[in-house]
Amino acid sequence: MAGRFEGKRAVVTGASGGVGRSTVELLEEEGATVVGLDLAAGDGVLACDVSDEGSVRAAVAQAAEQLGGIDVVVNVAGIDQFRRFEDLDTATWQRHLGVNLTGPMLVTHAALPHLRESRGNVVTISSIAGLRAQPYQASYCASKAGVIMLMKSLALELAADGIRVNTICPGGVQTDLPT
């Protein structure tokens, strides 16, 4: 019996560990061919800083070439730092926005020509923190709320191209989320 993703070509960010690694494994079990993107390159994972446009464009192009196209993009890469607001510095704020919000925008944008061709799918992991405020996580909450609205907007805009866009907002997950 074929898996749900038999013959699908997927790109997963944050693929070296945690939810990203689990996503890669599940997609592969379900029949997909997967290329992971992560800061830490390795077994089936291309080096990519999702907050850097040049890095994203190069990695997505290489992934598309290896896969022969892209059917599915899963934006998992994320960072979090607990910090009192009074101790929040601009660098931490920018890093949260860069990885958690700009990253999914850059990856989705770079994959868009392939997704149009395949009438593909984008799934982005946000967080319950994007829906409900949490103390000591102002920049994380702001970035995750932003990605929810970005993906809602893309869902409306890209539907005409046959591209489905969804966001998942899990609660706490036991993982080594980078800081």
mmCIF file of N, CA, C and O in Angstrom, residues 7-74:
data_model
loop_
_atom_site.group_PDB
_atom_site.id
_atom_site.type_symbol
_atom_site.label_atom_id
_atom_site.label_comp_id
_atom_site.label_asym_id
_atom_site.label_seq_id
_atom_site.Cartn_x
_atom_site.Cartn_y
_atom_site.Cartn_z
ATOM 1 N N GLY A 7 5.628 9.526 -3.927
ATOM 2 C CA GLY A 7 5.968 10.300 -5.107
ATOM 3 C C GLY A 7 6.078 11.799 -4.885
ATOM 4 O O GLY A 7 6.401 12.540 -5.810
ATOM 5 N N LYS A 8 5.830 12.278 -3.672
ATOM 6 C CA LYS A 8 5.925 13.715 -3.392
ATOM 7 C C LYS A 8 7.368 14.090 -3.061
ATOM 8 O O LYS A 8 8.127 13.319 -2.496
ATOM 9 N N ARG A 9 7.726 15.322 -3.419
ATOM 10 C CA ARG A 9 9.061 15.865 -3.188
ATOM 11 C C ARG A 9 8.947 16.992 -2.177
ATOM 12 O O ARG A 9 8.271 17.984 -2.446
ATOM 13 N N ALA A 10 9.593 16.803 -1.026
ATOM 14 C CA ALA A 10 9.405 17.742 0.079
ATOM 15 C C ALA A 10 10.706 18.383 0.519
ATOM 16 O O ALA A 10 11.771 17.772 0.493
ATOM 17 N N VAL A 11 10.581 19.638 0.969
ATOM 18 C CA VAL A 11 11.672 20.382 1.583
ATOM 19 C C VAL A 11 11.225 20.734 2.991
ATOM 20 O O VAL A 11 10.128 21.267 3.181
ATOM 21 N N VAL A 12 12.066 20.427 3.971
ATOM 22 C CA VAL A 12 11.746 20.681 5.380
ATOM 23 C C VAL A 12 12.873 21.500 5.999
ATOM 24 O O VAL A 12 14.038 21.094 5.941
ATOM 25 N N THR A 13 12.535 22.637 6.605
ATOM 26 C CA THR A 13 13.546 23.438 7.301
ATOM 27 C C THR A 13 13.650 22.978 8.753
ATOM 28 O O THR A 13 12.735 22.369 9.290
ATOM 29 N N GLY A 14 14.770 23.278 9.360
ATOM 30 C CA GLY A 14 14.986 22.842 10.740
ATOM 31 C C GLY A 14 15.102 21.328 10.833
ATOM 32 O O GLY A 14 14.718 20.717 11.828
ATOM 33 N N ALA A 15 15.649 20.719 9.783
ATOM 34 C CA ALA A 15 15.582 19.268 9.601
ATOM 35 C C ALA A 15 16.592 18.462 10.397
ATOM 36 O O ALA A 15 16.512 17.237 10.405
ATOM 37 N N SER A 16 17.522 19.103 11.072
ATOM 38 C CA SER A 16 18.555 18.343 11.778
ATOM 39 C C SER A 16 18.134 17.849 13.154
ATOM 40 O O SER A 16 18.818 17.030 13.749
ATOM 41 N N GLY A 17 17.041 18.340 13.682
ATOM 42 C CA GLY A 17 16.635 17.897 15.014
ATOM 43 C C GLY A 17 15.201 18.225 15.332
ATOM 44 O O GLY A 17 14.512 18.904 14.571
ATOM 45 N N GLY A 18 14.737 17.739 16.452
ATOM 46 C CA GLY A 18 13.423 18.065 16.983
ATOM 47 C C GLY A 18 12.283 17.776 16.036
ATOM 48 O O GLY A 18 12.233 16.741 15.373
ATOM 49 N N VAL A 19 11.342 18.716 15.969
ATOM 50 C CA VAL A 19 10.154 18.569 15.133
ATOM 51 C C VAL A 19 10.531 18.455 13.661
ATOM 52 O O VAL A 19 9.925 17.688 12.912
ATOM 53 N N GLY A 20 11.547 19.188 13.230
ATOM 54 C CA GLY A 20 11.986 19.110 11.833
ATOM 55 C C GLY A 20 12.462 17.721 11.465
ATOM 56 O O GLY A 20 12.081 17.171 10.428
ATOM 57 N N ARG A 21 13.301 17.125 12.297
ATOM 58 C CA ARG A 21 13.808 15.771 12.035
ATOM 59 C C ARG A 21 12.662 14.765 12.031
ATOM 60 O O ARG A 21 12.587 13.887 11.173
ATOM 61 N N SER A 22 11.747 14.897 12.992
ATOM 62 C CA SER A 22 10.581 14.000 13.050
ATOM 63 C C SER A 22 9.705 14.152 11.819
ATOM 64 O O SER A 22 9.160 13.166 11.308
ATOM 65 N N THR A 23 9.586 15.364 11.317
ATOM 66 C CA THR A 23 8.801 15.620 10.105
ATOM 67 C C THR A 23 9.437 14.940 8.905
ATOM 68 O O THR A 23 8.749 14.300 8.100
ATOM 69 N N VAL A 24 10.752 15.064 8.781
ATOM 70 C CA VAL A 24 11.467 14.394 7.697
ATOM 71 C C VAL A 24 11.215 12.889 7.761
ATOM 72 O O VAL A 24 10.872 12.252 6.753
ATOM 73 N N GLU A 25 11.369 12.302 8.927
ATOM 74 C CA GLU A 25 11.198 10.853 9.090
ATOM 75 C C GLU A 25 9.784 10.411 8.727
ATOM 76 O O GLU A 25 9.601 9.400 8.040
ATOM 77 N N LEU A 26 8.780 11.151 9.181
ATOM 78 C CA LEU A 26 7.395 10.793 8.881
ATOM 79 C C LEU A 26 7.097 10.908 7.389
ATOM 80 O O LEU A 26 6.471 10.019 6.802
ATOM 81 N N LEU A 27 7.544 11.997 6.767
ATOM 82 C CA LEU A 27 7.330 12.150 5.327
ATOM 83 C C LEU A 27 7.981 11.010 4.553
ATOM 84 O O LEU A 27 7.391 10.466 3.615
ATOM 85 N N GLU A 28 9.190 10.634 4.944
ATOM 86 C CA GLU A 28 9.870 9.526 4.272
ATOM 87 C C GLU A 28 9.137 8.205 4.482
ATOM 88 O O GLU A 28 8.985 7.414 3.539
ATOM 89 N N GLU A 29 8.653 7.963 5.695
ATOM 90 C CA GLU A 29 7.877 6.748 5.973
ATOM 91 C C GLU A 29 6.620 6.694 5.115
ATOM 92 O O GLU A 29 6.155 5.620 4.750
ATOM 93 N N GLU A 30 6.080 7.864 4.812
ATOM 94 C CA GLU A 30 4.846 7.953 4.026
ATOM 95 C C GLU A 30 5.122 8.029 2.522
ATOM 96 O O GLU A 30 4.217 8.286 1.740
ATOM 97 N N GLY A 31 6.378 7.858 2.105
ATOM 98 C CA GLY A 31 6.696 7.737 0.692
ATOM 99 C C GLY A 31 7.315 8.940 0.015
ATOM 100 O O GLY A 31 7.648 8.882 -1.167
ATOM 101 N N ALA A 32 7.480 10.042 0.736
ATOM 102 C CA ALA A 32 8.065 11.246 0.126
ATOM 103 C C ALA A 32 9.579 11.128 0.006
ATOM 104 O O ALA A 32 10.225 10.429 0.783
ATOM 105 N N THR A 33 10.117 11.835 -0.969
ATOM 106 C CA THR A 33 11.553 12.058 -1.052
ATOM 107 C C THR A 33 11.781 13.432 -0.440
ATOM 108 O O THR A 33 11.134 14.405 -0.831
ATOM 109 N N VAL A 34 12.688 13.506 0.532
ATOM 110 C CA VAL A 34 12.826 14.729 1.323
ATOM 111 C C VAL A 34 14.256 15.241 1.287
ATOM 112 O O VAL A 34 15.207 14.469 1.400
ATOM 113 N N VAL A 35 14.381 16.550 1.147
ATOM 114 C CA VAL A 35 15.651 17.241 1.364
ATOM 115 C C VAL A 35 15.420 18.191 2.525
ATOM 116 O O VAL A 35 14.481 18.991 2.516
ATOM 117 N N GLY A 36 16.269 18.072 3.543
ATOM 118 C CA GLY A 36 16.182 18.948 4.697
ATOM 119 C C GLY A 36 17.090 20.149 4.541
ATOM 120 O O GLY A 36 18.109 20.090 3.841
ATOM 121 N N LEU A 37 16.721 21.233 5.190
ATOM 122 C CA LEU A 37 17.537 22.442 5.254
ATOM 123 C C LEU A 37 17.756 22.764 6.723
ATOM 124 O O LEU A 37 16.822 22.704 7.516
ATOM 125 N N ASP A 38 18.987 23.115 7.080
ATOM 126 C CA ASP A 38 19.282 23.434 8.475
ATOM 127 C C ASP A 38 20.646 24.108 8.531
ATOM 128 O O ASP A 38 21.465 23.948 7.618
ATOM 129 N N LEU A 39 20.901 24.823 9.608
ATOM 130 C CA LEU A 39 22.240 25.385 9.808
ATOM 131 C C LEU A 39 23.285 24.275 9.838
ATOM 132 O O LEU A 39 24.389 24.434 9.342
ATOM 133 N N ALA A 40 22.902 23.143 10.447
ATOM 134 C CA ALA A 40 23.797 21.990 10.555
ATOM 135 C C ALA A 40 23.533 21.044 9.390
ATOM 136 O O ALA A 40 22.531 20.341 9.366
ATOM 137 N N ALA A 41 24.422 21.045 8.400
ATOM 138 C CA ALA A 41 24.278 20.150 7.250
ATOM 139 C C ALA A 41 24.699 18.752 7.655
ATOM 140 O O ALA A 41 25.419 18.552 8.620
ATOM 141 N N GLY A 42 24.226 17.780 6.896
ATOM 142 C CA GLY A 42 24.582 16.389 7.162
ATOM 143 C C GLY A 42 23.714 15.476 6.345
ATOM 144 O O GLY A 42 23.108 15.898 5.360
ATOM 145 N N ASP A 43 23.585 14.260 6.755
ATOM 146 C CA ASP A 43 22.836 13.201 6.093
ATOM 147 C C ASP A 43 21.498 13.696 5.509
ATOM 148 O O ASP A 43 20.505 13.794 6.214
ATOM 149 N N GLY A 44 21.475 14.009 4.217
ATOM 150 C CA GLY A 44 20.252 14.461 3.550
ATOM 151 C C GLY A 44 19.829 15.874 3.897
ATOM 152 O O GLY A 44 18.722 16.290 3.568
ATOM 153 N N VAL A 45 20.691 16.618 4.574
ATOM 154 C CA VAL A 45 20.358 17.970 5.012
ATOM 155 C C VAL A 45 21.364 18.951 4.409
ATOM 156 O O VAL A 45 22.570 18.810 4.587
ATOM 157 N N LEU A 46 20.842 19.944 3.687
ATOM 158 C CA LEU A 46 21.675 20.990 3.096
ATOM 159 C C LEU A 46 21.853 22.134 4.084
ATOM 160 O O LEU A 46 20.915 22.489 4.802
ATOM 161 N N ALA A 47 23.038 22.732 4.092
ATOM 162 C CA ALA A 47 23.288 23.887 4.950
ATOM 163 C C ALA A 47 22.450 25.068 4.478
ATOM 164 O O ALA A 47 22.436 25.396 3.290
ATOM 165 N N CYS A 48 21.746 25.684 5.419
ATOM 166 C CA CYS A 48 20.899 26.834 5.071
ATOM 167 C C CYS A 48 20.589 27.643 6.316
ATOM 168 O O CYS A 48 20.126 27.099 7.320
ATOM 169 N N ASP A 49 20.814 28.938 6.246
ATOM 170 C CA ASP A 49 20.373 29.877 7.275
ATOM 171 C C ASP A 49 19.095 30.500 6.744
ATOM 172 O O ASP A 49 19.132 31.315 5.814
ATOM 173 N N VAL A 50 17.954 30.103 7.303
ATOM 174 C CA VAL A 50 16.666 30.559 6.756
ATOM 175 C C VAL A 50 16.459 32.062 6.881
ATOM 176 O O VAL A 50 15.590 32.610 6.211
ATOM 177 N N SER A 51 17.278 32.727 7.689
ATOM 178 C CA SER A 51 17.132 34.179 7.821
ATOM 179 C C SER A 51 17.968 34.947 6.797
ATOM 180 O O SER A 51 17.922 36.172 6.763
ATOM 181 N N ASP A 52 18.706 34.223 5.951
ATOM 182 C CA ASP A 52 19.574 34.841 4.961
ATOM 183 C C ASP A 52 19.076 34.512 3.552
ATOM 184 O O ASP A 52 19.075 33.350 3.151
ATOM 185 N N GLU A 53 18.674 35.535 2.804
ATOM 186 C CA GLU A 53 18.070 35.316 1.492
ATOM 187 C C GLU A 53 18.974 34.546 0.537
ATOM 188 O O GLU A 53 18.518 33.630 -0.163
ATOM 189 N N GLY A 54 20.250 34.885 0.480
ATOM 190 C CA GLY A 54 21.163 34.194 -0.418
ATOM 191 C C GLY A 54 21.297 32.720 -0.065
ATOM 192 O O GLY A 54 21.295 31.849 -0.948
ATOM 193 N N SER A 55 21.411 32.436 1.211
ATOM 194 C CA SER A 55 21.510 31.053 1.680
ATOM 195 C C SER A 55 20.249 30.273 1.318
ATOM 196 O O SER A 55 20.319 29.136 0.835
ATOM 197 N N VAL A 56 19.092 30.879 1.526
ATOM 198 C CA VAL A 56 17.815 30.220 1.220
ATOM 199 C C VAL A 56 17.691 29.955 -0.278
ATOM 200 O O VAL A 56 17.354 28.843 -0.695
ATOM 201 N N ARG A 57 17.949 30.966 -1.086
ATOM 202 C CA ARG A 57 17.796 30.794 -2.536
ATOM 203 C C ARG A 57 18.708 29.678 -3.058
ATOM 204 O O ARG A 57 18.286 28.850 -3.862
ATOM 205 N N ALA A 58 19.938 29.645 -2.583
ATOM 206 C CA ALA A 58 20.873 28.610 -3.028
ATOM 207 C C ALA A 58 20.424 27.224 -2.563
ATOM 208 O O ALA A 58 20.441 26.262 -3.345
ATOM 209 N N ALA A 59 20.017 27.105 -1.307
ATOM 210 C CA ALA A 59 19.618 25.803 -0.769
ATOM 211 C C ALA A 59 18.333 25.291 -1.415
ATOM 212 O O ALA A 59 18.227 24.100 -1.750
ATOM 213 N N VAL A 60 17.361 26.163 -1.605
ATOM 214 C CA VAL A 60 16.101 25.736 -2.238
ATOM 215 C C VAL A 60 16.348 25.340 -3.691
ATOM 216 O O VAL A 60 15.805 24.340 -4.169
ATOM 217 N N ALA A 61 17.193 26.088 -4.392
ATOM 218 C CA ALA A 61 17.521 25.729 -5.779
ATOM 219 C C ALA A 61 18.208 24.360 -5.829
ATOM 220 O O ALA A 61 17.887 23.528 -6.686
ATOM 221 N N GLN A 62 19.130 24.120 -4.912
ATOM 222 C CA GLN A 62 19.822 22.829 -4.873
ATOM 223 C C GLN A 62 18.852 21.705 -4.521
ATOM 224 O O GLN A 62 18.896 20.626 -5.113
ATOM 225 N N ALA A 63 17.958 21.959 -3.567
ATOM 226 C CA ALA A 63 16.962 20.946 -3.185
ATOM 227 C C ALA A 63 16.050 20.627 -4.366
ATOM 228 O O ALA A 63 15.768 19.457 -4.657
ATOM 229 N N ALA A 64 15.585 21.656 -5.068
ATOM 230 C CA ALA A 64 14.699 21.449 -6.214
ATOM 231 C C ALA A 64 15.397 20.661 -7.308
ATOM 232 O O ALA A 64 14.786 19.791 -7.952
ATOM 233 N N GLU A 65 16.679 20.941 -7.506
ATOM 234 C CA GLU A 65 17.445 20.203 -8.513
ATOM 235 C C GLU A 65 17.578 18.731 -8.106
ATOM 236 O O GLU A 65 17.371 17.832 -8.924
ATOM 237 N N GLN A 66 17.905 18.488 -6.836
ATOM 238 C CA GLN A 66 18.042 17.104 -6.357
ATOM 239 C C GLN A 66 16.719 16.341 -6.457
ATOM 240 O O GLN A 66 16.703 15.161 -6.795
ATOM 241 N N LEU A 67 15.626 17.024 -6.144
ATOM 242 C CA LEU A 67 14.313 16.378 -6.104
ATOM 243 C C LEU A 67 13.626 16.343 -7.467
ATOM 244 O O LEU A 67 12.666 15.600 -7.649
ATOM 245 N N GLY A 68 14.054 17.194 -8.388
ATOM 246 C CA GLY A 68 13.360 17.314 -9.662
ATOM 247 C C GLY A 68 12.102 18.145 -9.551
ATOM 248 O O GLY A 68 11.178 18.015 -10.346
ATOM 249 N N GLY A 69 12.062 19.033 -8.569
ATOM 250 C CA GLY A 69 10.904 19.890 -8.313
ATOM 251 C C GLY A 69 10.555 19.849 -6.843
ATOM 252 O O GLY A 69 11.207 19.151 -6.055
ATOM 253 N N ILE A 70 9.532 20.589 -6.459
ATOM 254 C CA ILE A 70 9.090 20.624 -5.061
ATOM 255 C C ILE A 70 7.563 20.574 -5.033
ATOM 256 O O ILE A 70 6.904 21.370 -5.702
ATOM 257 N N ASP A 71 7.026 19.641 -4.240
ATOM 258 C CA ASP A 71 5.583 19.531 -4.035
ATOM 259 C C ASP A 71 5.157 20.061 -2.680
ATOM 260 O O ASP A 71 4.021 20.513 -2.516
ATOM 261 N N VAL A 72 6.036 19.945 -1.702
ATOM 262 C CA VAL A 72 5.689 20.275 -0.313
ATOM 263 C C VAL A 72 6.835 21.051 0.320
ATOM 264 O O VAL A 72 7.988 20.647 0.215
ATOM 265 N N VAL A 73 6.492 22.144 0.993
ATOM 266 C CA VAL A 73 7.441 22.881 1.824
ATOM 267 C C VAL A 73 6.909 22.851 3.247
ATOM 268 O O VAL A 73 5.740 23.169 3.482
ATOM 269 N N VAL A 74 7.774 22.446 4.180
ATOM 270 C CA VAL A 74 7.406 22.468 5.593
ATOM 271 C C VAL A 74 8.396 23.373 6.311
ATOM 272 O O VAL A 74 9.580 23.050 6.414
#
